[in-house]
Amino acid sequence: MKRIMILGSTGSIGRQALSVIAAHEQQFSVCAVAAHTHWQEAAMQIRQYHIRFACMTNAAAAAALQQEMGRQCTVFSGTAGMLQLMDAVQADMVLTSLVGAAGIEPTLYAIQKGMDIALANKETLVAAGELVMQAAKDKGVHIVPVDSEHGAIFQCLQGRRAEEVDSLLITASGGPHFHRPASEFSKITVEECLTHPTWHMGKKITVDSATMFNKGLEVIEAHWLFHLPFDRIEVVIQPQSIIHSMVQFVDSSVLAQLGMPDMRLPIQYAFSYPARFPVSGAKKISWKELRHLDFFAPCPEKFPSLPLAYEAGKAGGTLPAVLNAANEEAVYAFLRKEISFTRIFSLVAAAVDAHHVQPATSLAAVREADRWARAYVHDKL
């Protein structure tokens, strides 16, 4: 039985991961959970899955959860508490589904402890890809992607040699505004952004999908996961979200991974790899009803997020960390209705242009770049 620790257990990915584990109790168990503020939901998870160790990164939530659970569960507190959680519990795999740069340090710590990673926190590789991949190599730790796109590429590459690969084709739904005229972008509301045509996700990633910054971050993540240069990683709009990504090989053939939009599939495969199990209630593709699959080229004029991400990725060093942190702060300002939709692009672009790139050879360097970018955006609000 594989013992799984879930960081971000009360978020969208965390909840779906727990449903996967509940459906396969002979294969998986939950040994620990971590969340931020939703301690009541964490308490329900602890009772349902008989969890003895947990962490709430919000101190007040940690105190409330500990009082609620008593001796039934040991609750650690704060960001440092997640590291203490990993000292207390040795998991076979850690699902990192925290939002944003908060996932970097816990992921690195889990790797140092020799735990395999199911990576749902793309920002970890965007900001600290060099550090994380080197640490995983040194420790012999497996990093299995949970993002549907990277999970698709991971599956398409099984049994293939690196020299056989020509390029990666990362698909994107295009989000809710792909066909909307650019002249209307400044009028886009928070509510419109949070209505995604094919996926049900958390607020931050749903806005990232609307701006296509999510896809830009995924390009950088793919660079680190699959060791390909940026000029061999393309983005393709596939609005039905049926083709999750593709790999083109040197003989010009293409392998694609298809499936209905359901995050339980890549989550479960990350847990079960290389085995496959049934996914309870998962819809199969109806080939009678699916009459066409559409493809479009991305539109960098409407979505400058993509060229910005390629620029930051190619420059390397601390610039991807700045791109990520600036985007996080801009998105949260948009969600608070402090800035317009289009201001997200301009704030991130300004931070990228203003940053003096440094080597990202230490966690301290990545943290400083992250801190600088957040302060820069706050000053511009």
Tab-separated table of C-alpha atoms in Angstrom:
chain	number	residue	atom	x	y	z
A	1	MET	CA	0.000	0.000	0.000
A	2	LYS	CA	1.300	3.436	-0.969
A	3	ARG	CA	1.236	6.008	1.851
A	4	ILE	CA	0.393	9.461	0.492
A	5	MET	CA	0.782	12.868	2.138
A	6	ILE	CA	-1.404	15.614	0.685
A	7	LEU	CA	-0.229	19.221	0.865
A	8	GLY	CA	-3.254	21.353	0.018
A	9	SER	CA	-5.896	18.828	1.041
A	10	THR	CA	-8.830	21.268	1.163
A	11	GLY	CA	-8.243	22.659	-2.331
A	12	SER	CA	-9.734	21.348	-5.576
A	13	ILE	CA	-6.868	18.951	-6.346
A	14	GLY	CA	-6.584	17.816	-2.731
A	15	ARG	CA	-10.277	16.953	-2.489
A	16	GLN	CA	-10.193	14.998	-5.735
A	17	ALA	CA	-7.047	13.189	-4.606
A	18	LEU	CA	-8.846	12.082	-1.453
A	19	SER	CA	-11.733	10.752	-3.540
A	20	VAL	CA	-9.236	8.732	-5.600
A	21	ILE	CA	-7.705	7.284	-2.432
A	22	ALA	CA	-11.136	6.466	-0.995
A	23	ALA	CA	-11.968	4.505	-4.153
A	24	HIS	CA	-8.777	2.421	-3.903
A	25	GLU	CA	-8.300	1.701	-0.216
A	26	GLN	CA	-6.303	-1.462	-0.954
A	27	GLN	CA	-3.734	0.480	-2.981
A	28	PHE	CA	-3.478	3.889	-1.259
A	29	SER	CA	-3.777	5.444	2.187
A	30	VAL	CA	-3.532	9.025	3.485
A	31	CYS	CA	-0.828	9.388	6.122
A	32	ALA	CA	-0.953	13.190	6.587
A	33	VAL	CA	-2.644	16.333	5.278
A	34	ALA	CA	-1.790	20.028	5.202
A	35	ALA	CA	-4.020	23.005	4.440
A	36	HIS	CA	-4.100	26.757	5.035
A	37	THR	CA	-7.245	28.049	6.788
A	38	HIS	CA	-10.120	25.598	6.225
A	39	TRP	CA	-9.696	23.690	9.466
A	40	GLN	CA	-13.289	22.446	9.659
A	41	GLU	CA	-12.902	20.640	6.349
A	42	ALA	CA	-9.498	19.325	7.443
A	43	ALA	CA	-11.152	17.961	10.594
A	44	MET	CA	-13.666	16.035	8.498
A	45	GLN	CA	-10.843	14.612	6.387
A	46	ILE	CA	-8.901	13.565	9.482
A	47	ARG	CA	-11.915	11.710	10.855
A	48	GLN	CA	-12.841	10.075	7.563
A	49	TYR	CA	-9.338	8.850	6.727
A	50	HIS	CA	-8.117	8.246	10.297
A	51	ILE	CA	-5.206	10.661	9.896
A	52	ARG	CA	-2.903	11.150	12.880
A	53	PHE	CA	-0.753	14.049	11.638
A	54	ALA	CA	-1.774	17.332	10.014
A	55	CYS	CA	-0.642	20.915	9.484
A	56	MET	CA	-2.468	24.210	9.078
A	57	THR	CA	-0.224	26.980	7.789
A	58	ASN	CA	-2.521	29.584	9.362
A	59	ALA	CA	-1.711	29.686	13.096
A	60	ALA	CA	-5.285	30.401	14.225
A	61	ALA	CA	-6.602	27.560	12.070
A	62	ALA	CA	-3.945	25.221	13.484
A	63	ALA	CA	-4.974	26.078	17.052
A	64	ALA	CA	-8.660	25.569	16.240
A	65	LEU	CA	-7.988	22.229	14.557
A	66	GLN	CA	-5.836	20.978	17.426
A	67	GLN	CA	-8.535	21.924	19.930
A	68	GLU	CA	-11.142	20.166	17.805
A	69	MET	CA	-9.130	16.964	17.333
A	70	GLY	CA	-7.525	16.680	20.771
A	71	ARG	CA	-5.293	13.626	21.057
A	72	GLN	CA	-6.717	12.073	17.910
A	73	CYS	CA	-4.328	14.045	15.699
A	74	THR	CA	-1.106	16.034	16.123
A	75	VAL	CA	-1.433	19.384	14.347
A	76	PHE	CA	1.604	21.385	13.280
A	77	SER	CA	1.410	25.116	12.588
A	78	GLY	CA	2.767	27.517	9.988
A	79	THR	CA	5.003	27.061	6.977
A	80	ALA	CA	7.633	25.489	9.225
A	81	GLY	CA	4.920	23.116	10.383
A	82	MET	CA	4.811	21.479	6.959
A	83	LEU	CA	8.484	20.624	7.304
A	84	GLN	CA	7.845	19.291	10.817
A	85	LEU	CA	5.026	17.207	9.354
A	86	MET	CA	7.507	15.584	6.975
A	87	ASP	CA	9.888	14.947	9.870
A	88	ALA	CA	7.089	13.200	11.761
A	89	VAL	CA	5.711	11.115	8.880
A	90	GLN	CA	7.568	9.204	6.172
A	91	ALA	CA	5.306	9.025	3.132
A	92	ASP	CA	5.926	7.055	-0.047
A	93	MET	CA	4.663	9.993	-2.084
A	94	VAL	CA	3.815	13.632	-1.399
A	95	LEU	CA	1.117	15.326	-3.463
A	96	THR	CA	2.098	18.999	-3.639
A	97	SER	CA	-1.099	20.841	-4.541
A	98	LEU	CA	-0.404	24.087	-2.705
A	99	VAL	CA	-1.134	27.312	-4.560
A	100	GLY	CA	1.764	29.314	-5.962
A	101	ALA	CA	5.301	29.712	-4.666
A	102	ALA	CA	4.249	28.339	-1.266
A	103	GLY	CA	4.939	24.892	-2.686
A	104	ILE	CA	8.661	25.374	-3.341
A	105	GLU	CA	10.201	24.780	0.086
A	106	PRO	CA	7.954	21.853	1.106
A	107	THR	CA	8.628	20.140	-2.231
A	108	LEU	CA	12.380	20.513	-1.829
A	109	TYR	CA	12.169	19.265	1.756
A	110	ALA	CA	10.132	16.215	0.740
A	111	ILE	CA	12.742	15.414	-1.902
A	112	GLN	CA	15.526	15.703	0.674
A	113	LYS	CA	13.572	13.209	2.813
A	114	GLY	CA	13.519	10.786	-0.131
A	115	MET	CA	9.779	10.971	-0.818
A	116	ASP	CA	8.498	10.735	-4.392
A	117	ILE	CA	6.551	13.763	-5.624
A	118	ALA	CA	3.161	13.937	-7.342
A	119	LEU	CA	3.537	17.487	-8.637
A	120	ALA	CA	0.377	19.567	-8.965
A	121	ASN	CA	2.143	22.821	-8.065
A	122	LYS	CA	3.662	23.976	-11.350
A	123	GLU	CA	5.008	27.151	-9.734
A	124	THR	CA	7.616	25.060	-7.915
A	125	LEU	CA	9.351	24.167	-11.182
A	126	VAL	CA	8.732	27.583	-12.718
A	127	ALA	CA	10.511	29.397	-9.897
A	128	ALA	CA	13.026	26.775	-8.785
A	129	GLY	CA	13.213	24.189	-11.557
A	130	GLU	CA	16.994	23.885	-11.547
A	131	LEU	CA	17.129	23.368	-7.776
A	132	VAL	CA	14.248	20.898	-7.668
A	133	MET	CA	15.306	18.730	-10.590
A	134	GLN	CA	18.908	18.539	-9.372
A	135	ALA	CA	17.763	17.622	-5.859
A	136	ALA	CA	15.483	14.900	-7.243
A	137	LYS	CA	18.328	13.501	-9.332
A	138	ASP	CA	20.709	13.518	-6.368
A	139	LYS	CA	18.185	11.736	-4.120
A	140	GLY	CA	16.846	9.325	-6.732
A	141	VAL	CA	13.343	10.725	-6.245
A	142	HIS	CA	10.655	10.374	-8.914
A	143	ILE	CA	8.653	13.461	-9.882
A	144	VAL	CA	5.378	12.469	-11.541
A	145	PRO	CA	3.351	15.364	-13.003
A	146	VAL	CA	-0.295	15.806	-12.033
A	147	ASP	CA	-1.178	18.639	-14.427
A	148	SER	CA	-3.281	17.017	-17.156
A	149	GLU	CA	-0.987	18.378	-19.884
A	150	HIS	CA	2.268	17.205	-18.358
A	151	GLY	CA	0.670	13.955	-17.281
A	152	ALA	CA	-0.317	13.418	-20.923
A	153	ILE	CA	3.221	14.092	-22.160
A	154	PHE	CA	4.623	11.848	-19.430
A	155	GLN	CA	2.410	9.009	-20.689
A	156	CYS	CA	3.246	9.614	-24.359
A	157	LEU	CA	6.966	9.442	-23.572
A	158	GLN	CA	6.845	6.065	-21.821
A	159	GLY	CA	9.252	3.659	-23.519
A	160	ARG	CA	10.685	6.381	-25.769
A	161	ARG	CA	14.286	7.500	-26.018
A	162	ALA	CA	15.128	11.200	-25.735
A	163	GLU	CA	16.685	11.261	-29.210
A	164	GLU	CA	13.346	10.136	-30.709
A	165	VAL	CA	11.513	13.268	-29.515
A	166	ASP	CA	11.184	16.255	-31.827
A	167	SER	CA	8.877	18.546	-29.850
A	168	LEU	CA	6.166	18.805	-27.212
A	169	LEU	CA	2.716	20.158	-28.080
A	170	ILE	CA	0.997	21.476	-24.952
A	171	THR	CA	-2.717	21.928	-25.441
A	172	ALA	CA	-4.823	24.716	-23.951
A	173	SER	CA	-8.566	25.203	-23.859
A	174	GLY	CA	-8.052	28.894	-24.586
A	175	GLY	CA	-10.093	29.774	-21.523
A	176	PRO	CA	-13.386	31.688	-21.561
A	177	HIS	CA	-12.104	34.680	-23.554
A	178	PHE	CA	-10.123	33.186	-26.446
A	179	HIS	CA	-12.641	34.275	-29.100
A	180	ARG	CA	-13.501	37.564	-27.404
A	181	PRO	CA	-12.210	40.731	-29.139
A	182	ALA	CA	-9.160	42.267	-27.488
A	183	SER	CA	-11.014	45.594	-27.414
A	184	GLU	CA	-13.331	44.120	-24.754
A	185	PHE	CA	-10.606	42.700	-22.500
A	186	SER	CA	-10.514	45.723	-20.204
A	187	LYS	CA	-14.206	45.107	-19.391
A	188	ILE	CA	-13.762	41.449	-18.365
A	189	THR	CA	-15.043	40.876	-14.839
A	190	VAL	CA	-13.883	38.531	-12.100
A	191	GLU	CA	-17.129	36.586	-12.399
A	192	GLU	CA	-16.608	36.069	-16.137
A	193	CYS	CA	-13.076	34.818	-15.519
A	194	LEU	CA	-14.185	32.287	-12.942
A	195	THR	CA	-16.500	30.547	-15.414
A	196	HIS	CA	-14.263	28.088	-17.259
A	197	PRO	CA	-15.727	26.301	-20.310
A	198	THR	CA	-14.346	22.811	-19.588
A	199	TRP	CA	-12.576	22.567	-16.189
A	200	HIS	CA	-13.632	23.142	-12.567
A	201	MET	CA	-10.631	24.530	-10.678
A	202	GLY	CA	-9.583	26.898	-7.905
A	203	LYS	CA	-9.935	30.659	-8.378
A	204	LYS	CA	-6.270	31.491	-8.966
A	205	ILE	CA	-5.662	28.843	-11.625
A	206	THR	CA	-8.993	29.663	-13.292
A	207	VAL	CA	-7.910	33.292	-13.724
A	208	ASP	CA	-4.517	32.052	-14.944
A	209	SER	CA	-6.355	30.025	-17.566
A	210	ALA	CA	-8.297	33.114	-18.643
A	211	THR	CA	-5.083	35.145	-19.059
A	212	MET	CA	-3.208	32.096	-20.440
A	213	PHE	CA	-0.456	32.705	-17.880
A	214	ASN	CA	-1.263	29.164	-16.778
A	215	LYS	CA	-0.099	27.881	-20.154
A	216	GLY	CA	3.013	30.029	-20.037
A	217	LEU	CA	3.911	28.585	-16.644
A	218	GLU	CA	3.277	25.096	-18.026
A	219	VAL	CA	5.762	25.711	-20.843
A	220	ILE	CA	8.465	26.472	-18.267
A	221	GLU	CA	7.414	23.457	-16.196
A	222	ALA	CA	7.643	21.216	-19.277
A	223	HIS	CA	11.139	22.513	-20.017
A	224	TRP	CA	12.345	21.261	-16.629
A	225	LEU	CA	10.331	18.046	-16.478
A	226	PHE	CA	11.213	16.789	-19.943
A	227	HIS	CA	14.596	18.453	-20.548
A	228	LEU	CA	13.700	20.114	-23.853
A	229	PRO	CA	14.689	23.617	-24.999
A	230	PHE	CA	11.945	26.206	-25.323
A	231	ASP	CA	12.050	26.283	-29.120
A	232	ARG	CA	10.852	22.656	-29.072
A	233	ILE	CA	7.841	23.305	-26.836
A	234	GLU	CA	4.704	24.623	-28.561
A	235	VAL	CA	1.251	25.649	-27.371
A	236	VAL	CA	-1.840	24.579	-29.319
A	237	ILE	CA	-5.408	25.665	-28.552
A	238	GLN	CA	-7.737	22.639	-28.284
A	239	PRO	CA	-11.006	24.074	-26.955
A	240	GLN	CA	-12.773	20.782	-26.185
A	241	SER	CA	-10.011	19.828	-23.680
A	242	ILE	CA	-10.155	16.243	-24.966
A	243	ILE	CA	-6.567	16.072	-26.219
A	244	HIS	CA	-4.517	16.815	-23.123
A	245	SER	CA	-1.178	17.178	-24.918
A	246	MET	CA	0.911	15.595	-27.664
A	247	VAL	CA	4.458	14.578	-28.486
A	248	GLN	CA	5.848	14.885	-31.996
A	249	PHE	CA	8.674	12.489	-32.831
A	250	VAL	CA	11.569	12.818	-35.247
A	251	ASP	CA	9.760	10.685	-37.869
A	252	SER	CA	6.976	13.346	-37.871
A	253	SER	CA	4.477	11.029	-36.158
A	254	VAL	CA	2.512	12.383	-33.204
A	255	LEU	CA	1.289	10.593	-30.084
A	256	ALA	CA	-1.571	12.189	-28.150
A	257	GLN	CA	-3.274	11.381	-24.853
A	258	LEU	CA	-7.044	11.839	-24.907
A	259	GLY	CA	-9.706	11.731	-22.229
A	260	MET	CA	-12.697	13.616	-20.898
A	261	PRO	CA	-11.771	16.599	-18.682
A	262	ASP	CA	-11.492	14.991	-15.238
A	263	MET	CA	-8.558	15.764	-12.943
A	264	ARG	CA	-9.026	12.484	-11.102
A	265	LEU	CA	-7.441	10.687	-14.070
A	266	PRO	CA	-3.997	12.373	-13.942
A	267	ILE	CA	-4.098	12.403	-10.122
A	268	GLN	CA	-4.746	8.671	-9.967
A	269	TYR	CA	-2.120	7.880	-12.608
A	270	ALA	CA	0.470	9.854	-10.649
A	271	PHE	CA	-0.376	7.725	-7.604
A	272	SER	CA	-0.567	4.376	-9.424
A	273	TYR	CA	2.177	4.784	-12.054
A	274	PRO	CA	3.018	2.613	-13.908
A	275	ALA	CA	-0.200	0.663	-13.158
A	276	ARG	CA	-3.701	1.764	-14.158
A	277	PHE	CA	-6.898	1.289	-12.157
A	278	PRO	CA	-10.541	2.097	-12.969
A	279	VAL	CA	-11.689	5.611	-12.022
A	280	SER	CA	-15.113	5.442	-10.418
A	281	GLY	CA	-17.700	7.456	-12.345
A	282	ALA	CA	-15.244	8.681	-14.978
A	283	LYS	CA	-16.884	9.412	-18.322
A	284	LYS	CA	-15.560	7.711	-21.429
A	285	ILE	CA	-15.260	9.593	-24.694
A	286	SER	CA	-18.385	9.094	-26.786
A	287	TRP	CA	-17.038	8.794	-30.308
A	288	LYS	CA	-20.577	9.031	-31.694
A	289	GLU	CA	-21.143	12.390	-30.021
A	290	LEU	CA	-17.613	13.771	-30.476
A	291	ARG	CA	-17.889	14.811	-34.101
A	292	HIS	CA	-14.823	17.043	-34.312
A	293	LEU	CA	-11.724	18.227	-32.501
A	294	ASP	CA	-10.701	21.827	-33.122
A	295	PHE	CA	-7.222	23.333	-33.125
A	296	PHE	CA	-6.140	26.970	-33.164
A	297	ALA	CA	-2.855	28.789	-32.912
A	298	PRO	CA	-2.442	30.903	-29.755
A	299	CYS	CA	-2.867	34.652	-30.094
A	300	PRO	CA	0.114	36.411	-28.445
A	301	GLU	CA	-1.265	39.836	-29.330
A	302	LYS	CA	-4.342	39.192	-27.173
A	303	PHE	CA	-2.500	37.078	-24.611
A	304	PRO	CA	1.000	38.542	-24.051
A	305	SER	CA	1.383	36.086	-21.174
A	306	LEU	CA	2.763	33.448	-23.541
A	307	PRO	CA	5.647	35.479	-25.023
A	308	LEU	CA	6.401	36.802	-21.523
A	309	ALA	CA	6.715	33.243	-20.216
A	310	TYR	CA	8.961	32.191	-23.096
A	311	GLU	CA	11.117	35.280	-22.499
A	312	ALA	CA	11.463	34.528	-18.792
A	313	GLY	CA	12.078	30.842	-19.375
A	314	LYS	CA	14.790	31.413	-21.951
A	315	ALA	CA	16.488	34.053	-19.786
A	316	GLY	CA	16.434	31.655	-16.844
A	317	GLY	CA	17.987	32.503	-13.506
A	318	THR	CA	15.599	34.324	-11.190
A	319	LEU	CA	13.388	35.748	-13.953
A	320	PRO	CA	10.859	32.864	-13.978
A	321	ALA	CA	10.449	33.286	-10.197
A	322	VAL	CA	9.724	36.978	-10.784
A	323	LEU	CA	7.222	36.171	-13.542
A	324	ASN	CA	5.435	33.739	-11.247
A	325	ALA	CA	5.351	35.963	-8.142
A	326	ALA	CA	4.302	39.074	-10.078
A	327	ASN	CA	1.495	37.112	-11.698
A	328	GLU	CA	0.314	35.751	-8.341
A	329	GLU	CA	0.094	39.217	-6.825
A	330	ALA	CA	-1.583	40.692	-9.898
A	331	VAL	CA	-4.167	37.888	-10.006
A	332	TYR	CA	-5.020	38.308	-6.326
A	333	ALA	CA	-5.414	42.072	-6.882
A	334	PHE	CA	-7.768	41.312	-9.778
A	335	LEU	CA	-9.758	38.873	-7.629
A	336	ARG	CA	-10.077	41.639	-5.014
A	337	LYS	CA	-11.373	43.850	-7.859
A	338	GLU	CA	-8.535	46.343	-7.389
A	339	ILE	CA	-7.269	46.170	-10.993
A	340	SER	CA	-8.634	45.392	-14.451
A	341	PHE	CA	-8.092	42.135	-16.327
A	342	THR	CA	-5.619	43.745	-18.747
A	343	ARG	CA	-3.628	45.269	-15.879
A	344	ILE	CA	-2.514	41.744	-14.949
A	345	PHE	CA	-0.503	41.599	-18.180
A	346	SER	CA	1.047	45.051	-17.796
A	347	LEU	CA	2.043	44.549	-14.159
A	348	VAL	CA	3.790	41.249	-14.878
A	349	ALA	CA	5.502	42.667	-17.963
A	350	ALA	CA	6.760	45.659	-15.972
A	351	ALA	CA	8.185	43.409	-13.246
A	352	VAL	CA	9.919	41.189	-15.805
A	353	ASP	CA	11.409	44.232	-17.541
A	354	ALA	CA	12.586	45.846	-14.290
A	355	HIS	CA	14.222	42.786	-12.734
A	356	HIS	CA	17.993	42.348	-12.741
A	357	VAL	CA	18.375	38.625	-13.336
A	358	GLN	CA	20.530	36.657	-10.914
A	359	PRO	CA	21.524	32.958	-10.939
A	360	ALA	CA	18.826	30.827	-9.274
A	361	THR	CA	21.354	28.514	-7.672
A	362	SER	CA	20.001	28.654	-4.122
A	363	LEU	CA	16.657	28.726	-2.362
A	364	ALA	CA	17.663	32.095	-0.890
A	365	ALA	CA	18.075	33.569	-4.386
A	366	VAL	CA	14.657	32.285	-5.450
A	367	ARG	CA	13.044	33.632	-2.270
A	368	GLU	CA	14.600	37.057	-2.777
A	369	ALA	CA	13.404	37.224	-6.386
A	370	ASP	CA	9.932	36.208	-5.231
A	371	ARG	CA	9.945	38.851	-2.470
A	372	TRP	CA	11.195	41.538	-4.872
A	373	ALA	CA	8.505	40.814	-7.460
A	374	ARG	CA	5.679	40.904	-4.923
A	375	ALA	CA	6.921	44.199	-3.494
A	376	TYR	CA	7.271	45.626	-7.005
A	377	VAL	CA	3.674	44.785	-7.911
A	378	HIS	CA	2.348	46.090	-4.574
A	379	ASP	CA	4.111	49.405	-5.193
A	380	LYS	CA	2.442	49.683	-8.608
A	381	LEU	CA	-1.112	48.990	-7.411
